[in-house]
mmCIF file of N, CA and C in Angstrom:
data_model
loop_
_atom_site.group_PDB
_atom_site.id
_atom_site.type_symbol
_atom_site.label_atom_id
_atom_site.label_comp_id
_atom_site.label_asym_id
_atom_site.label_seq_id
_atom_site.Cartn_x
_atom_site.Cartn_y
_atom_site.Cartn_z
ATOM 1 N N UNK A 70 0.807 -1.213 0.000
ATOM 2 C CA UNK A 70 0.000 0.000 0.000
ATOM 3 C C UNK A 70 0.848 1.275 0.000
ATOM 4 N N UNK A 71 2.134 1.158 0.317
ATOM 5 C CA UNK A 71 2.988 2.343 0.402
ATOM 6 C C UNK A 71 3.666 2.674 -0.920
ATOM 7 N N UNK A 72 3.523 1.820 -1.917
ATOM 8 C CA UNK A 72 4.176 2.061 -3.200
ATOM 9 C C UNK A 72 3.458 3.159 -3.980
ATOM 10 N N UNK A 73 4.241 3.828 -4.818
ATOM 11 C CA UNK A 73 3.714 4.844 -5.738
ATOM 12 C C UNK A 73 3.090 6.040 -5.026
ATOM 13 N N UNK A 74 3.601 6.382 -3.853
ATOM 14 C CA UNK A 74 3.087 7.544 -3.130
ATOM 15 C C UNK A 74 4.143 8.640 -3.008
ATOM 16 N N UNK A 75 5.296 8.444 -3.617
ATOM 17 C CA UNK A 75 6.336 9.464 -3.574
ATOM 18 C C UNK A 75 7.235 9.418 -2.354
ATOM 19 N N UNK A 76 7.058 8.412 -1.518
ATOM 20 C CA UNK A 76 7.857 8.329 -0.297
ATOM 21 C C UNK A 76 9.319 8.056 -0.623
ATOM 22 N N UNK A 77 9.570 7.097 -1.511
ATOM 23 C CA UNK A 77 10.950 6.777 -1.894
ATOM 24 C C UNK A 77 11.649 7.965 -2.516
ATOM 25 N N UNK A 78 10.963 8.654 -3.412
ATOM 26 C CA UNK A 78 11.546 9.834 -4.049
ATOM 27 C C UNK A 78 11.879 10.904 -3.016
ATOM 28 N N UNK A 79 10.963 11.151 -2.104
ATOM 29 C CA UNK A 79 11.205 12.163 -1.073
ATOM 30 C C UNK A 79 12.423 11.800 -0.224
ATOM 31 N N UNK A 80 12.561 10.531 0.096
ATOM 32 C CA UNK A 80 13.712 10.095 0.899
ATOM 33 C C UNK A 80 15.023 10.280 0.142
ATOM 34 N N UNK A 81 15.037 9.883 -1.130
ATOM 35 C CA UNK A 81 16.271 10.019 -1.917
ATOM 36 C C UNK A 81 16.621 11.491 -2.105
ATOM 37 N N UNK A 82 15.632 12.321 -2.396
ATOM 38 C CA UNK A 82 15.879 13.762 -2.548
ATOM 39 C C UNK A 82 16.489 14.326 -1.272
ATOM 40 N N UNK A 83 15.954 13.933 -0.142
ATOM 41 C CA UNK A 83 16.481 14.425 1.150
ATOM 42 C C UNK A 83 17.916 13.959 1.384
ATOM 43 N N UNK A 84 18.208 12.723 1.053
ATOM 44 C CA UNK A 84 19.575 12.199 1.200
ATOM 45 C C UNK A 84 20.538 12.985 0.307
ATOM 46 N N UNK A 85 20.141 13.247 -0.916
ATOM 47 C CA UNK A 85 20.999 14.001 -1.837
ATOM 48 C C UNK A 85 21.208 15.421 -1.313
ATOM 49 N N UNK A 86 20.156 16.057 -0.855
ATOM 50 C CA UNK A 86 20.283 17.409 -0.286
ATOM 51 C C UNK A 86 21.247 17.414 0.897
ATOM 52 N N UNK A 87 21.098 16.449 1.769
ATOM 53 C CA UNK A 87 21.958 16.373 2.960
ATOM 54 C C UNK A 87 23.402 16.097 2.574
ATOM 55 N N UNK A 88 23.608 15.228 1.602
ATOM 56 C CA UNK A 88 24.963 14.934 1.136
ATOM 57 C C UNK A 88 25.625 16.189 0.587
ATOM 58 N N UNK A 89 24.877 16.956 -0.190
ATOM 59 C CA UNK A 89 25.410 18.225 -0.719
ATOM 60 C C UNK A 89 25.769 19.169 0.422
ATOM 61 N N UNK A 90 24.880 19.278 1.396
ATOM 62 C CA UNK A 90 25.104 20.179 2.531
ATOM 63 C C UNK A 90 26.345 19.775 3.321
ATOM 64 N N UNK A 91 26.631 18.498 3.360
ATOM 65 C CA UNK A 91 27.815 18.002 4.067
ATOM 66 C C UNK A 91 29.087 18.099 3.236
ATOM 67 N N UNK A 92 28.935 18.499 1.986
ATOM 68 C CA UNK A 92 30.101 18.643 1.123
ATOM 69 C C UNK A 92 30.564 17.364 0.453
ATOM 70 N N UNK A 93 29.700 16.343 0.460
ATOM 71 C CA UNK A 93 30.071 15.120 -0.240
ATOM 72 C C UNK A 93 30.138 15.379 -1.735
ATOM 73 N N UNK A 94 30.947 14.608 -2.414
ATOM 74 C CA UNK A 94 31.138 14.823 -3.843
ATOM 75 C C UNK A 94 30.471 13.764 -4.698
ATOM 76 N N UNK A 95 30.086 12.651 -4.079
ATOM 77 C CA UNK A 95 29.553 11.550 -4.862
ATOM 78 C C UNK A 95 28.681 10.651 -3.981
ATOM 79 N N UNK A 96 27.636 10.097 -4.596
ATOM 80 C CA UNK A 96 26.809 9.078 -3.955
ATOM 81 C C UNK A 96 26.776 7.872 -4.880
ATOM 82 N N UNK A 97 27.017 6.697 -4.330
ATOM 83 C CA UNK A 97 26.926 5.446 -5.079
ATOM 84 C C UNK A 97 25.784 4.615 -4.517
ATOM 85 N N UNK A 98 25.159 3.830 -5.382
ATOM 86 C CA UNK A 98 24.132 2.904 -4.919
ATOM 87 C C UNK A 98 24.129 1.671 -5.802
ATOM 88 N N UNK A 99 23.520 0.634 -5.281
ATOM 89 C CA UNK A 99 23.362 -0.622 -5.998
ATOM 90 C C UNK A 99 21.902 -1.023 -5.879
ATOM 91 N N UNK A 100 21.297 -1.409 -7.005
ATOM 92 C CA UNK A 100 19.884 -1.751 -7.032
ATOM 93 C C UNK A 100 19.703 -3.024 -7.851
ATOM 94 N N UNK A 101 18.739 -3.837 -7.468
ATOM 95 C CA UNK A 101 18.473 -5.046 -8.254
ATOM 96 C C UNK A 101 18.106 -4.659 -9.677
ATOM 97 N N UNK A 102 18.662 -5.382 -10.641
ATOM 98 C CA UNK A 102 18.448 -5.079 -12.055
ATOM 99 C C UNK A 102 16.989 -5.238 -12.468
ATOM 100 N N UNK A 103 16.227 -6.052 -11.753
ATOM 101 C CA UNK A 103 14.822 -6.248 -12.101
ATOM 102 C C UNK A 103 13.892 -5.221 -11.441
ATOM 103 N N UNK A 104 14.467 -4.236 -10.763
ATOM 104 C CA UNK A 104 13.668 -3.198 -10.111
ATOM 105 C C UNK A 104 13.637 -1.943 -10.998
ATOM 106 N N UNK A 105 12.933 -2.058 -12.107
ATOM 107 C CA UNK A 105 12.872 -0.971 -13.077
ATOM 108 C C UNK A 105 12.341 0.331 -12.511
ATOM 109 N N UNK A 106 11.380 0.261 -11.608
ATOM 110 C CA UNK A 106 10.818 1.480 -11.015
ATOM 111 C C UNK A 106 11.881 2.258 -10.255
ATOM 112 N N UNK A 107 12.685 1.558 -9.466
ATOM 113 C CA UNK A 107 13.737 2.229 -8.698
ATOM 114 C C UNK A 107 14.803 2.794 -9.625
ATOM 115 N N UNK A 108 15.178 2.037 -10.646
ATOM 116 C CA UNK A 108 16.201 2.510 -11.589
ATOM 117 C C UNK A 108 15.724 3.789 -12.278
ATOM 118 N N UNK A 109 14.482 3.796 -12.713
ATOM 119 C CA UNK A 109 13.936 5.003 -13.369
ATOM 120 C C UNK A 109 13.909 6.179 -12.397
ATOM 121 N N UNK A 110 13.543 5.940 -11.147
ATOM 122 C CA UNK A 110 13.542 7.004 -10.144
ATOM 123 C C UNK A 110 14.946 7.573 -9.984
ATOM 124 N N UNK A 111 15.932 6.709 -9.787
ATOM 125 C CA UNK A 111 17.303 7.180 -9.598
ATOM 126 C C UNK A 111 17.798 7.950 -10.824
ATOM 127 N N UNK A 112 17.479 7.468 -12.017
ATOM 128 C CA UNK A 112 17.891 8.187 -13.235
ATOM 129 C C UNK A 112 17.220 9.555 -13.302
ATOM 130 N N UNK A 113 15.958 9.617 -12.938
ATOM 131 C CA UNK A 113 15.232 10.899 -12.943
ATOM 132 C C UNK A 113 15.873 11.889 -11.978
ATOM 133 N N UNK A 114 16.468 11.384 -10.906
ATOM 134 C CA UNK A 114 17.109 12.242 -9.910
ATOM 135 C C UNK A 114 18.576 12.508 -10.220
ATOM 136 N N UNK A 115 19.049 12.047 -11.374
ATOM 137 C CA UNK A 115 20.392 12.386 -11.813
ATOM 138 C C UNK A 115 21.437 11.291 -11.700
ATOM 139 N N UNK A 116 21.082 10.145 -11.149
ATOM 140 C CA UNK A 116 22.029 9.038 -11.057
ATOM 141 C C UNK A 116 22.243 8.434 -12.437
ATOM 142 N N UNK A 117 23.450 7.969 -12.689
ATOM 143 C CA UNK A 117 23.787 7.338 -13.961
ATOM 144 C C UNK A 117 24.168 5.880 -13.719
ATOM 145 N N UNK A 118 23.777 5.025 -14.653
ATOM 146 C CA UNK A 118 24.187 3.623 -14.596
ATOM 147 C C UNK A 118 25.677 3.560 -14.902
ATOM 148 N N UNK A 119 26.417 2.907 -14.025
ATOM 149 C CA UNK A 119 27.866 2.805 -14.203
ATOM 150 C C UNK A 119 28.324 1.376 -14.427
ATOM 151 N N UNK A 120 27.432 0.426 -14.247
ATOM 152 C CA UNK A 120 27.806 -0.960 -14.481
ATOM 153 C C UNK A 120 26.765 -1.911 -13.946
ATOM 154 N N UNK A 121 27.027 -3.187 -14.194
ATOM 155 C CA UNK A 121 26.148 -4.248 -13.731
ATOM 156 C C UNK A 121 27.009 -5.301 -13.059
ATOM 157 N N UNK A 122 26.424 -6.007 -12.136
ATOM 158 C CA UNK A 122 27.155 -7.041 -11.415
ATOM 159 C C UNK A 122 26.310 -8.319 -11.392
ATOM 160 N N UNK A 123 26.799 -9.355 -12.055
ATOM 161 C CA UNK A 123 26.131 -10.649 -11.999
ATOM 162 C C UNK A 123 26.252 -11.168 -10.571
ATOM 163 N N UNK A 124 25.188 -11.758 -10.063
ATOM 164 C CA UNK A 124 25.171 -12.284 -8.696
ATOM 165 C C UNK A 124 25.554 -11.214 -7.683
ATOM 166 N N UNK A 125 25.130 -9.988 -7.950
ATOM 167 C CA UNK A 125 25.472 -8.873 -7.076
ATOM 168 C C UNK A 125 24.788 -8.921 -5.724
ATOM 169 N N UNK A 126 23.668 -9.602 -5.651
ATOM 170 C CA UNK A 126 22.933 -9.707 -4.394
ATOM 171 C C UNK A 126 22.400 -11.122 -4.272
ATOM 172 N N UNK A 127 22.707 -11.764 -3.183
ATOM 173 C CA UNK A 127 22.173 -13.104 -2.908
ATOM 174 C C UNK A 127 21.490 -13.070 -1.550
ATOM 175 N N UNK A 128 20.281 -13.607 -1.519
ATOM 176 C CA UNK A 128 19.508 -13.624 -0.272
ATOM 177 C C UNK A 128 18.761 -14.947 -0.194
ATOM 178 N N UNK A 129 19.015 -15.677 0.870
ATOM 179 C CA UNK A 129 18.358 -16.963 1.094
ATOM 180 C C UNK A 129 18.487 -17.901 -0.098
ATOM 181 N N UNK A 130 19.676 -17.920 -0.681
ATOM 182 C CA UNK A 130 19.962 -18.833 -1.779
ATOM 183 C C UNK A 130 19.508 -18.373 -3.147
ATOM 184 N N UNK A 131 18.885 -17.217 -3.234
ATOM 185 C CA UNK A 131 18.454 -16.672 -4.528
ATOM 186 C C UNK A 131 19.353 -15.495 -4.860
ATOM 187 N N UNK A 132 19.940 -15.533 -6.066
ATOM 188 C CA UNK A 132 20.872 -14.474 -6.457
ATOM 189 C C UNK A 132 20.278 -13.625 -7.578
ATOM 190 N N UNK A 133 20.634 -12.349 -7.560
ATOM 191 C CA UNK A 133 20.113 -11.385 -8.525
ATOM 192 C C UNK A 133 21.253 -10.579 -9.134
ATOM 193 N N UNK A 134 21.070 -10.164 -10.356
ATOM 194 C CA UNK A 134 21.976 -9.208 -10.985
ATOM 195 C C UNK A 134 21.663 -7.836 -10.395
ATOM 196 N N UNK A 135 22.690 -7.012 -10.225
ATOM 197 C CA UNK A 135 22.470 -5.663 -9.712
ATOM 198 C C UNK A 135 23.013 -4.630 -10.690
ATOM 199 N N UNK A 136 22.511 -3.423 -10.560
ATOM 200 C CA UNK A 136 22.961 -2.280 -11.349
ATOM 201 C C UNK A 136 23.665 -1.322 -10.405
ATOM 202 N N UNK A 137 24.877 -0.925 -10.783
ATOM 203 C CA UNK A 137 25.650 0.044 -10.016
ATOM 204 C C UNK A 137 25.333 1.430 -10.582
ATOM 205 N N UNK A 138 24.998 2.373 -9.701
ATOM 206 C CA UNK A 138 24.654 3.718 -10.143
ATOM 207 C C UNK A 138 25.411 4.744 -9.301
ATOM 208 N N UNK A 139 25.660 5.907 -9.887
ATOM 209 C CA UNK A 139 26.356 6.949 -9.160
ATOM 210 C C UNK A 139 25.838 8.324 -9.519
ATOM 211 N N UNK A 140 26.012 9.239 -8.582
ATOM 212 C CA UNK A 140 25.618 10.630 -8.771
ATOM 213 C C UNK A 140 26.778 11.510 -8.339
ATOM 214 N N UNK A 141 27.300 12.304 -9.259
ATOM 215 C CA UNK A 141 28.343 13.269 -8.934
ATOM 216 C C UNK A 141 27.648 14.535 -8.446
ATOM 217 N N UNK A 142 28.024 14.971 -7.248
ATOM 218 C CA UNK A 142 27.374 16.153 -6.672
ATOM 219 C C UNK A 142 28.114 17.369 -7.100
#
C-alpha cells in the first residue's frame, strides 16, 4: 500500500540534499536489475548507470543481478 506515493523519491531527494550540505562529492548505490521502477527514479534524480554485477545480491539462496549507479554532486 505504500508504493507509488512518492515516499521513496522524497527520501532520496532528502539524502541528496543532505549529502550536498555536508560537502560530499559523490553518492553510489546498488539496485536489483529487475527493479525498473527504482532505476527510473534514480535516473530521474540524476544518477547514472555505471555498471552491472552478476550475482550482485544473494539472499536466502536466490541471487540477482544488480545495477551500479552513481551521482556526482
